Short mmCIF file of C-alpha atoms in Angstrom, two decimals:
data_model
loop_
_atom_site.label_atom_id
_atom_site.label_comp_id
_atom_site.label_asym_id
_atom_site.label_seq_id
_atom_site.Cartn_x
_atom_site.Cartn_y
_atom_site.Cartn_z
CA MET A 206 -67.41 43.57 68.64
CA SER A 207 -70.46 42.14 66.81
CA LYS A 208 -72.47 42.42 63.64
CA VAL A 209 -76.24 42.76 63.93
CA ILE A 210 -79.15 42.77 61.47
CA ILE A 211 -82.21 44.85 62.34
CA ILE A 212 -85.34 43.76 60.43
CA GLY A 213 -88.06 46.43 60.22
CA ALA A 214 -87.75 50.08 59.24
CA GLY A 215 -90.76 51.61 60.97
CA GLY A 216 -90.61 53.96 63.94
CA VAL A 217 -89.18 51.34 66.31
CA GLY A 218 -86.70 50.00 63.76
CA SER A 219 -85.40 53.52 63.23
CA VAL A 220 -84.83 53.98 66.97
CA VAL A 221 -83.06 50.63 67.28
CA ALA A 222 -80.77 51.49 64.36
CA HIS A 223 -79.96 54.93 65.81
CA LYS A 224 -79.25 53.57 69.29
CA CYS A 225 -77.11 50.69 67.97
CA ALA A 226 -75.11 53.22 65.94
CA MET A 227 -74.68 55.35 69.08
CA ASN A 228 -73.18 52.26 70.77
CA SER A 229 -70.84 51.29 67.94
CA GLN A 230 -68.27 49.87 70.38
CA VAL A 231 -70.69 46.93 70.77
CA PHE A 232 -72.51 46.98 67.41
CA THR A 233 -69.52 47.28 65.13
CA GLU A 234 -71.42 46.57 61.90
CA ILE A 235 -75.14 47.22 61.45
CA MET A 236 -77.49 46.24 58.66
CA LEU A 237 -81.07 47.59 58.50
CA ALA A 238 -83.38 45.51 56.31
CA SER A 239 -87.01 45.91 55.32
CA ARG A 240 -89.46 45.11 52.56
CA THR A 241 -88.99 48.74 51.42
CA LYS A 242 -85.28 49.50 51.07
CA SER A 243 -85.87 53.23 50.51
CA LYS A 244 -87.10 53.52 54.11
CA CYS A 245 -83.88 51.88 55.31
CA ASP A 246 -81.81 54.23 53.16
CA LYS A 247 -83.53 57.30 54.64
CA ILE A 248 -82.82 56.09 58.19
CA ALA A 249 -79.21 55.27 57.27
CA ALA A 250 -78.72 58.80 55.90
CA ASP A 251 -80.10 60.33 59.12
CA ILE A 252 -77.80 58.13 61.22
CA GLU A 253 -74.71 59.11 59.25
CA GLU A 254 -75.63 62.79 59.47
CA MET A 255 -76.50 62.74 63.18
CA HIS A 256 -74.02 60.22 64.59
CA GLY A 257 -71.28 59.90 61.97
CA VAL A 258 -71.84 56.15 61.64
CA LYS A 259 -72.43 54.33 58.36
CA ILE A 260 -74.82 51.39 58.36
CA GLN A 261 -75.71 49.00 55.55
CA THR A 262 -79.21 48.53 54.17
CA ALA A 263 -81.00 45.73 52.35
CA GLN A 264 -84.37 44.66 50.99
CA VAL A 265 -85.93 41.54 52.46
CA ASP A 266 -89.37 39.95 52.68
CA ALA A 267 -89.66 38.85 56.32
CA ASP A 268 -92.44 36.39 55.38
CA ASN A 269 -89.96 34.48 53.22
CA VAL A 270 -87.58 32.16 55.11
CA PRO A 271 -85.25 31.47 52.14
CA GLU A 272 -84.87 35.23 51.53
CA LEU A 273 -84.10 35.80 55.19
CA VAL A 274 -81.60 32.94 55.22
CA THR A 275 -79.81 34.32 52.14
CA LEU A 276 -79.54 37.77 53.71
CA ILE A 277 -78.33 36.46 57.07
CA LYS A 278 -75.74 34.18 55.44
CA SER A 279 -74.43 37.03 53.30
CA PHE A 280 -73.96 39.44 56.23
CA GLN A 281 -73.10 36.83 58.91
CA PRO A 282 -74.36 38.72 61.99
CA LYS A 283 -74.15 37.47 65.56
CA MET A 284 -77.86 38.15 66.06
CA VAL A 285 -81.06 39.44 64.47
CA ILE A 286 -83.20 42.13 66.10
CA ASN A 287 -86.75 41.63 64.84
CA VAL A 288 -88.84 44.81 64.87
CA ALA A 289 -90.97 43.79 61.90
CA LEU A 290 -94.61 42.75 62.32
CA PRO A 291 -95.62 40.17 64.97
CA TYR A 292 -96.98 38.00 62.13
CA GLN A 293 -93.36 37.51 61.02
CA ASP A 294 -91.83 36.33 64.29
CA LEU A 295 -91.88 32.63 63.43
CA THR A 296 -90.37 32.97 59.95
CA ILE A 297 -87.52 35.07 61.37
CA MET A 298 -86.99 32.58 64.21
CA ASP A 299 -86.86 29.77 61.62
CA ALA A 300 -84.25 31.69 59.63
CA CYS A 301 -82.16 32.31 62.75
CA LEU A 302 -82.18 28.61 63.57
CA GLU A 303 -81.19 27.70 60.02
CA THR A 304 -78.28 30.18 60.01
CA GLY A 305 -77.13 29.78 63.63
CA VAL A 306 -77.71 33.32 64.93
CA HIS A 307 -79.37 34.67 68.07
CA TYR A 308 -82.84 36.27 67.98
CA LEU A 309 -84.64 39.12 69.76
CA ASP A 310 -88.07 40.67 69.24
CA THR A 311 -90.33 43.24 70.90
CA ALA A 312 -93.79 41.69 70.46
CA ASN A 313 -95.05 38.12 70.56
CA TYR A 314 -96.36 36.22 67.59
CA GLU A 315 -99.94 36.54 66.44
CA PRO A 316 -101.49 34.97 63.36
CA LYS A 317 -102.52 37.45 60.68
CA ASP A 318 -106.07 36.14 60.35
CA VAL A 319 -106.95 35.98 64.08
CA ALA A 320 -106.74 38.84 66.60
CA LYS A 321 -105.06 36.70 69.20
CA PHE A 322 -101.58 36.93 70.64
CA GLU A 323 -99.93 34.52 73.03
CA TYR A 324 -96.49 33.06 73.68
CA SER A 325 -97.32 29.39 73.04
CA TRP A 326 -96.14 29.46 69.42
CA GLN A 327 -92.74 30.92 70.37
CA TRP A 328 -92.29 28.99 73.63
CA ALA A 329 -92.62 25.87 71.47
CA TYR A 330 -89.21 26.75 69.98
CA GLN A 331 -87.47 26.26 73.37
CA ASP A 332 -85.88 22.88 72.65
CA ARG A 333 -84.78 23.81 69.13
CA PHE A 334 -82.97 26.95 70.27
CA LYS A 335 -81.46 25.21 73.28
CA GLU A 336 -80.16 22.29 71.22
CA ALA A 337 -78.68 24.74 68.69
CA GLY A 338 -76.92 26.67 71.46
CA LEU A 339 -78.82 29.82 70.41
CA MET A 340 -80.77 32.36 72.43
CA ALA A 341 -84.17 33.87 71.60
CA LEU A 342 -85.27 36.79 73.77
CA LEU A 343 -88.98 37.56 73.47
CA GLY A 344 -90.79 40.85 73.97
CA CYS A 345 -87.84 43.11 74.74
CA GLY A 346 -89.54 46.48 74.25
CA PHE A 347 -91.04 48.52 77.08
CA ASP A 348 -94.35 46.78 77.62
CA PRO A 349 -93.61 43.96 77.12
CA GLY A 350 -89.97 44.12 78.12
CA VAL A 351 -89.00 46.77 80.63
CA THR A 352 -92.18 46.15 82.62
CA GLN A 353 -91.03 42.55 83.11
CA VAL A 354 -87.52 43.67 84.07
CA TYR A 355 -89.15 46.04 86.59
CA CYS A 356 -91.04 43.09 88.09
CA ALA A 357 -87.92 40.93 88.24
CA TYR A 358 -86.03 43.78 89.93
CA ALA A 359 -88.84 44.28 92.45
CA ASN A 360 -89.00 40.55 93.15
CA LYS A 361 -85.22 40.37 93.64
CA HIS A 362 -84.74 43.47 95.80
CA HIS A 363 -88.05 44.36 97.45
CA PHE A 364 -90.37 41.38 98.00
CA ASP A 365 -90.50 37.90 99.44
CA GLU A 366 -93.79 37.51 97.57
CA MET A 367 -95.47 39.77 95.02
CA HIS A 368 -99.27 39.56 95.27
CA TYR A 369 -100.82 42.38 93.20
CA LEU A 370 -99.44 43.88 90.01
CA ASP A 371 -100.80 46.73 87.94
CA ILE A 372 -98.87 47.82 84.85
CA ILE A 373 -99.95 51.37 84.08
CA ASP A 374 -99.22 52.99 80.70
CA CYS A 375 -100.00 56.61 79.87
CA ASN A 376 -99.31 58.58 76.71
CA ALA A 377 -100.13 62.19 77.53
CA GLY A 378 -98.61 63.45 74.30
CA ASN A 379 -100.23 65.45 71.51
CA HIS A 380 -99.30 64.82 67.87
CA GLY A 381 -101.84 67.27 66.44
CA LYS A 382 -103.63 64.68 64.27
CA ALA A 383 -107.35 64.00 64.42
CA PHE A 384 -106.72 60.26 64.66
CA ALA A 385 -103.46 58.33 64.52
CA THR A 386 -101.90 55.34 66.25
CA ASN A 387 -98.50 55.53 67.91
CA PHE A 388 -97.39 52.16 66.56
CA ASN A 389 -98.51 49.96 63.68
CA PRO A 390 -102.27 50.63 63.24
CA GLU A 391 -103.07 46.99 62.48
CA ILE A 392 -101.48 45.79 65.70
CA ASN A 393 -102.70 48.70 67.81
CA ILE A 394 -106.35 48.45 66.77
CA ARG A 395 -106.45 44.64 66.94
CA GLU A 396 -105.02 44.86 70.46
CA ILE A 397 -107.59 47.23 71.91
CA THR A 398 -110.73 45.97 70.13
CA GLN A 399 -110.44 42.40 71.37
CA ASN A 400 -111.79 41.37 74.76
CA GLY A 401 -109.79 42.45 77.80
CA ARG A 402 -108.34 39.91 80.22
CA TYR A 403 -106.65 39.99 83.58
CA TRP A 404 -105.35 37.39 86.02
CA GLU A 405 -107.08 36.86 89.35
CA ASN A 406 -106.98 33.99 91.85
CA GLY A 407 -105.34 31.52 89.50
CA GLU A 408 -107.45 32.09 86.39
CA TRP A 409 -108.02 34.52 83.55
CA VAL A 410 -111.02 36.82 83.79
CA GLU A 411 -112.32 37.95 80.39
CA ILE A 412 -114.18 41.26 80.00
CA PRO A 413 -115.73 43.20 77.10
CA PRO A 414 -113.30 45.63 75.43
CA MET A 415 -112.61 48.81 77.46
CA SER A 416 -115.31 47.92 80.01
CA ILE A 417 -113.18 48.50 83.13
CA HIS A 418 -111.71 51.97 83.47
CA LYS A 419 -110.83 54.64 86.00
CA ALA A 420 -108.70 57.75 86.36
CA ILE A 421 -105.09 57.01 87.40
CA ASP A 422 -102.80 59.79 88.65
CA TYR A 423 -99.56 59.51 86.62
CA PRO A 424 -96.42 61.22 87.98
CA GLY A 425 -95.67 64.54 86.33
CA ILE A 426 -98.84 64.23 84.23
CA GLY A 427 -101.87 63.99 86.50
CA PRO A 428 -105.10 61.97 86.34
CA LYS A 429 -105.84 60.25 83.02
CA GLU A 430 -108.69 57.86 82.25
CA SER A 431 -107.17 54.38 81.97
CA TYR A 432 -108.63 51.14 80.63
CA VAL A 433 -107.94 47.47 81.39
CA LEU A 434 -106.61 45.62 78.33
CA TYR A 435 -105.06 42.23 77.85
CA HIS A 436 -101.33 42.60 77.25
CA GLU A 437 -98.92 39.81 76.43
CA GLU A 438 -96.48 40.25 79.30
CA LEU A 439 -99.19 39.22 81.76
CA GLU A 440 -99.05 35.66 80.35
CA SER A 441 -95.37 35.19 81.16
CA LEU A 442 -95.39 37.19 84.41
CA VAL A 443 -98.08 35.06 86.07
CA LYS A 444 -96.20 31.95 84.92
CA ASN A 445 -92.84 33.10 86.27
CA PHE A 446 -94.16 34.77 89.45
CA PRO A 447 -96.79 32.29 90.69
CA THR A 448 -97.37 34.20 93.96
CA LEU A 449 -99.28 36.86 91.99
CA LYS A 450 -102.93 36.87 93.03
CA ARG A 451 -103.92 39.49 90.49
CA ALA A 452 -102.20 41.07 87.51
CA ARG A 453 -103.68 43.75 85.26
CA PHE A 454 -102.60 46.06 82.47
CA TRP A 455 -103.98 49.60 82.14
CA MET A 456 -103.58 52.05 79.23
CA THR A 457 -104.84 55.59 78.68
CA PHE A 458 -106.98 56.65 75.74
CA GLY A 459 -108.42 60.08 75.02
CA GLN A 460 -112.12 60.47 74.33
CA ALA A 461 -111.52 61.69 70.77
CA TYR A 462 -109.50 58.56 70.00
CA LEU A 463 -112.21 56.30 71.41
CA THR A 464 -114.93 58.12 69.46
CA HIS A 465 -113.03 57.74 66.19
CA LEU A 466 -112.39 54.08 66.96
CA GLU A 467 -116.05 53.42 67.73
CA VAL A 468 -117.12 54.94 64.41
CA LEU A 469 -114.49 52.93 62.51
CA GLN A 470 -115.70 49.74 64.20
CA ASN A 471 -119.34 50.54 63.48
CA VAL A 472 -118.69 50.99 59.75
CA GLY A 473 -116.55 47.86 59.51
CA MET A 474 -113.14 49.47 58.99
CA THR A 475 -111.48 47.48 61.79
CA ARG A 476 -112.40 44.10 60.29
CA ILE A 477 -109.49 41.73 59.62
CA ASP A 478 -111.37 39.40 57.25
CA PRO A 479 -111.29 40.12 53.48
CA VAL A 480 -114.15 41.87 51.71
CA LYS A 481 -114.75 42.18 47.98
CA PHE A 482 -114.06 45.60 46.42
CA ASN A 483 -114.06 46.07 42.64
CA GLY A 484 -113.48 42.36 42.21
CA MET A 485 -110.53 42.25 44.61
CA ASP A 486 -110.18 40.97 48.16
CA ILE A 487 -109.12 43.71 50.56
CA VAL A 488 -108.84 43.66 54.36
CA PRO A 489 -110.50 46.81 55.77
CA LEU A 490 -107.97 47.21 58.60
CA GLU A 491 -105.08 46.99 56.14
CA PHE A 492 -106.72 49.68 54.00
CA LEU A 493 -107.25 51.84 57.08
CA LYS A 494 -103.56 51.47 57.90
CA ALA A 495 -102.71 52.78 54.42
CA VAL A 496 -104.69 56.00 54.89
CA LEU A 497 -103.74 56.77 58.51
CA PRO A 498 -100.59 58.76 59.35
CA ALA A 499 -97.60 56.42 59.65
CA PRO A 500 -96.35 56.24 63.27
CA ASP A 501 -92.81 57.14 62.20
CA THR A 502 -94.09 60.47 60.80
CA LEU A 503 -95.59 61.70 64.09
CA GLY A 504 -92.41 62.67 65.92
CA GLU A 505 -91.51 66.13 64.65
CA ASN A 506 -94.30 68.12 66.29
CA TYR A 507 -95.14 65.71 69.13
CA THR A 508 -95.32 67.32 72.58
CA GLY A 509 -95.89 65.94 76.08
CA GLN A 510 -94.75 62.80 77.87
CA THR A 511 -95.35 59.11 78.29
CA SER A 512 -95.35 57.48 81.73
CA ILE A 513 -95.10 53.69 82.06
CA GLY A 514 -94.56 51.78 85.26
CA CYS A 515 -95.38 48.87 87.55
CA GLN A 516 -97.04 49.24 90.90
CA ILE A 517 -96.79 46.16 93.07
CA LYS A 518 -98.16 45.12 96.43
CA GLY A 519 -96.79 42.17 98.38
CA ILE A 520 -94.92 41.20 101.51
CA GLU A 521 -91.34 41.43 102.71
CA GLY A 522 -90.25 40.09 106.08
CA GLY A 523 -93.86 39.24 106.89
CA LYS A 524 -95.00 42.85 106.41
CA ASP A 525 -97.14 44.43 103.71
CA LYS A 526 -95.16 46.52 101.23
CA THR A 527 -95.90 48.56 98.12
CA TYR A 528 -93.46 49.45 95.36
CA TYR A 529 -93.84 51.65 92.30
CA VAL A 530 -91.20 51.92 89.57
CA TRP A 531 -91.65 53.99 86.40
CA ASN A 532 -90.18 56.01 83.56
CA ASN A 533 -91.41 59.27 82.06
CA CYS A 534 -90.25 59.98 78.51
CA ASP A 535 -90.55 63.27 76.60
CA HIS A 536 -91.66 63.16 72.96
CA ALA A 537 -89.79 66.31 71.89
CA GLU A 538 -86.52 65.18 73.51
CA CYS A 539 -86.76 61.82 71.71
CA TYR A 540 -87.14 63.61 68.40
CA LYS A 541 -84.05 65.71 69.07
CA GLU A 542 -82.00 62.61 69.81
CA VAL A 543 -83.17 60.09 67.20
CA LYS A 544 -85.97 61.72 65.14
CA ALA A 545 -88.69 59.62 66.79
CA GLN A 546 -91.67 60.04 69.10
CA ALA A 547 -91.55 58.60 72.61
CA VAL A 548 -93.69 55.50 71.96
CA SER A 549 -91.18 54.31 69.34
CA TYR A 550 -88.28 55.39 71.56
CA THR A 551 -89.49 53.51 74.64
CA THR A 552 -89.78 50.33 72.55
CA GLY A 553 -86.58 50.71 70.53
CA VAL A 554 -84.15 51.57 73.32
CA PRO A 555 -84.91 48.41 75.39
CA ALA A 556 -84.51 46.28 72.24
CA MET A 557 -81.02 47.71 71.79
CA ILE A 558 -80.25 47.16 75.50
CA GLY A 559 -81.41 43.54 75.33
CA ALA A 560 -79.24 42.94 72.27
CA MET A 561 -76.27 44.63 73.94
CA LEU A 562 -76.60 42.41 77.01
CA MET A 563 -76.97 39.26 74.88
CA LEU A 564 -73.70 40.16 73.17
CA THR A 565 -71.70 41.27 76.22
CA ASN A 566 -73.11 39.99 79.53
CA PRO A 567 -72.84 36.32 80.60
CA ASP A 568 -76.05 36.62 82.64
CA TRP A 569 -77.90 37.36 79.39
CA GLN A 570 -76.30 34.62 77.28
CA LYS A 571 -78.49 31.54 77.73
CA ALA A 572 -79.43 29.02 75.07
CA GLY A 573 -83.18 28.61 74.68
CA VAL A 574 -86.24 30.87 74.50
CA TRP A 575 -86.59 33.43 77.30
CA ASN A 576 -88.77 36.26 78.53
CA CYS A 577 -87.11 39.31 80.05
CA GLU A 578 -88.12 38.61 83.67
CA GLU A 579 -86.27 35.27 83.61
CA LEU A 580 -82.86 37.00 83.44
CA ASN A 581 -80.84 39.09 85.91
CA PRO A 582 -82.57 42.50 85.97
CA ASP A 583 -79.68 44.50 87.47
CA PRO A 584 -77.55 45.11 84.35
CA PHE A 585 -80.65 45.98 82.32
CA MET A 586 -81.81 48.46 84.97
CA ALA A 587 -78.36 50.07 84.98
CA LEU A 588 -78.37 50.49 81.20
CA LEU A 589 -81.84 52.05 81.20
CA ASN A 590 -80.36 54.91 83.22
CA THR A 591 -77.48 55.50 80.80
CA GLN A 592 -79.25 54.87 77.49
CA GLY A 593 -82.13 57.34 77.75
CA LEU A 594 -84.87 55.74 79.89
CA PRO A 595 -84.02 56.62 83.52
CA TRP A 596 -86.31 55.07 86.09
CA HIS A 597 -87.69 56.23 89.42
CA GLU A 598 -88.96 54.24 92.38
CA GLN A 599 -91.16 54.78 95.40
CA VAL A 600 -91.43 52.42 98.37
CA ASN A 601 -94.53 52.37 100.57
CA GLY A 602 -95.79 55.64 99.10
CA VAL A 603 -99.17 56.72 97.78
CA LEU A 604 -99.78 54.66 94.64
CA PRO A 605 -101.14 56.24 91.45
CA HIS A 606 -103.85 53.59 91.48
CA GLU A 607 -105.03 52.41 94.87
CA TYR A 608 -106.37 48.87 95.34
#
């Protein structure tokens, strides 16, 4: 039905490529492109062996708009799925506009030299995409992505007004490494070492990193210490659901991880500004990334589960109501299916679903720049159940995290 280019051959890119190949009735021709073509070739070989589908591969520098334009023009896809680095969102969006193809990503733009991520840079593309008759779907992973679809579904089917939202994210898996990040180390460490923020009573409340925490009881896992972070979907959720009085994002971290991170911070290894070494400028965090285990190598011996969900409190018919919707995902089962760990899987599968809906469902074909909660949640929720991320819900039950 449609050609698609996937840009990025890390853990998430591999999952997206596998899942697109497993849905070849929609994605009839697939190209996987990355700065390092050999990584694409390895993924392509696994896909052919596991699913009997051949995909094309290419080398491309996603920082280089002319290179991107040349590649897109040569393959002529209907859309680009961007699972490269968040620093590269704007160059890929520029290339999509120049070549007339749709765009999807899983994480919002952030500048390379500042640990700050927000949607303003990409929302500024609204008029250009709308005038071109093209669609850009932002943040279509799990969180962001599915968490916003969960909220849209809750708002549509369960609430007259949503008042309190807590997104709760637990990885209770064990990869057997002393210290490793489950997605790109640069992005992961920048995210959790900056100040936390949450929305309350119409304004952002800023807090020192990891300063608010408590044990949350995750389904099928049990109590895990969870920390308030700032996460990008909060920015669009409070904009699109203005009845929210408070919105927070919680994520689990083990004590060993936090101890390693504290030491790395104390010795300057998480810095993102260049330092001189042997006459060369190097960025400590980029060097750290080079010596840490790559996220796409963690899957084979990973055990345990992730649990990600939204718990919401509001009113329906004038009465108080609570709603909790979540998914648990098993690391070992993900590896069996697509040779990936669950953190990559839970990001990659929703990206494929979003692309599938953009190509096949009129409710998800809208010119302009959109966040996931602005579209009809029902077809997305249905596909989560059939594509590997089944969800569960609980109405007016005991919440994992009480208010």
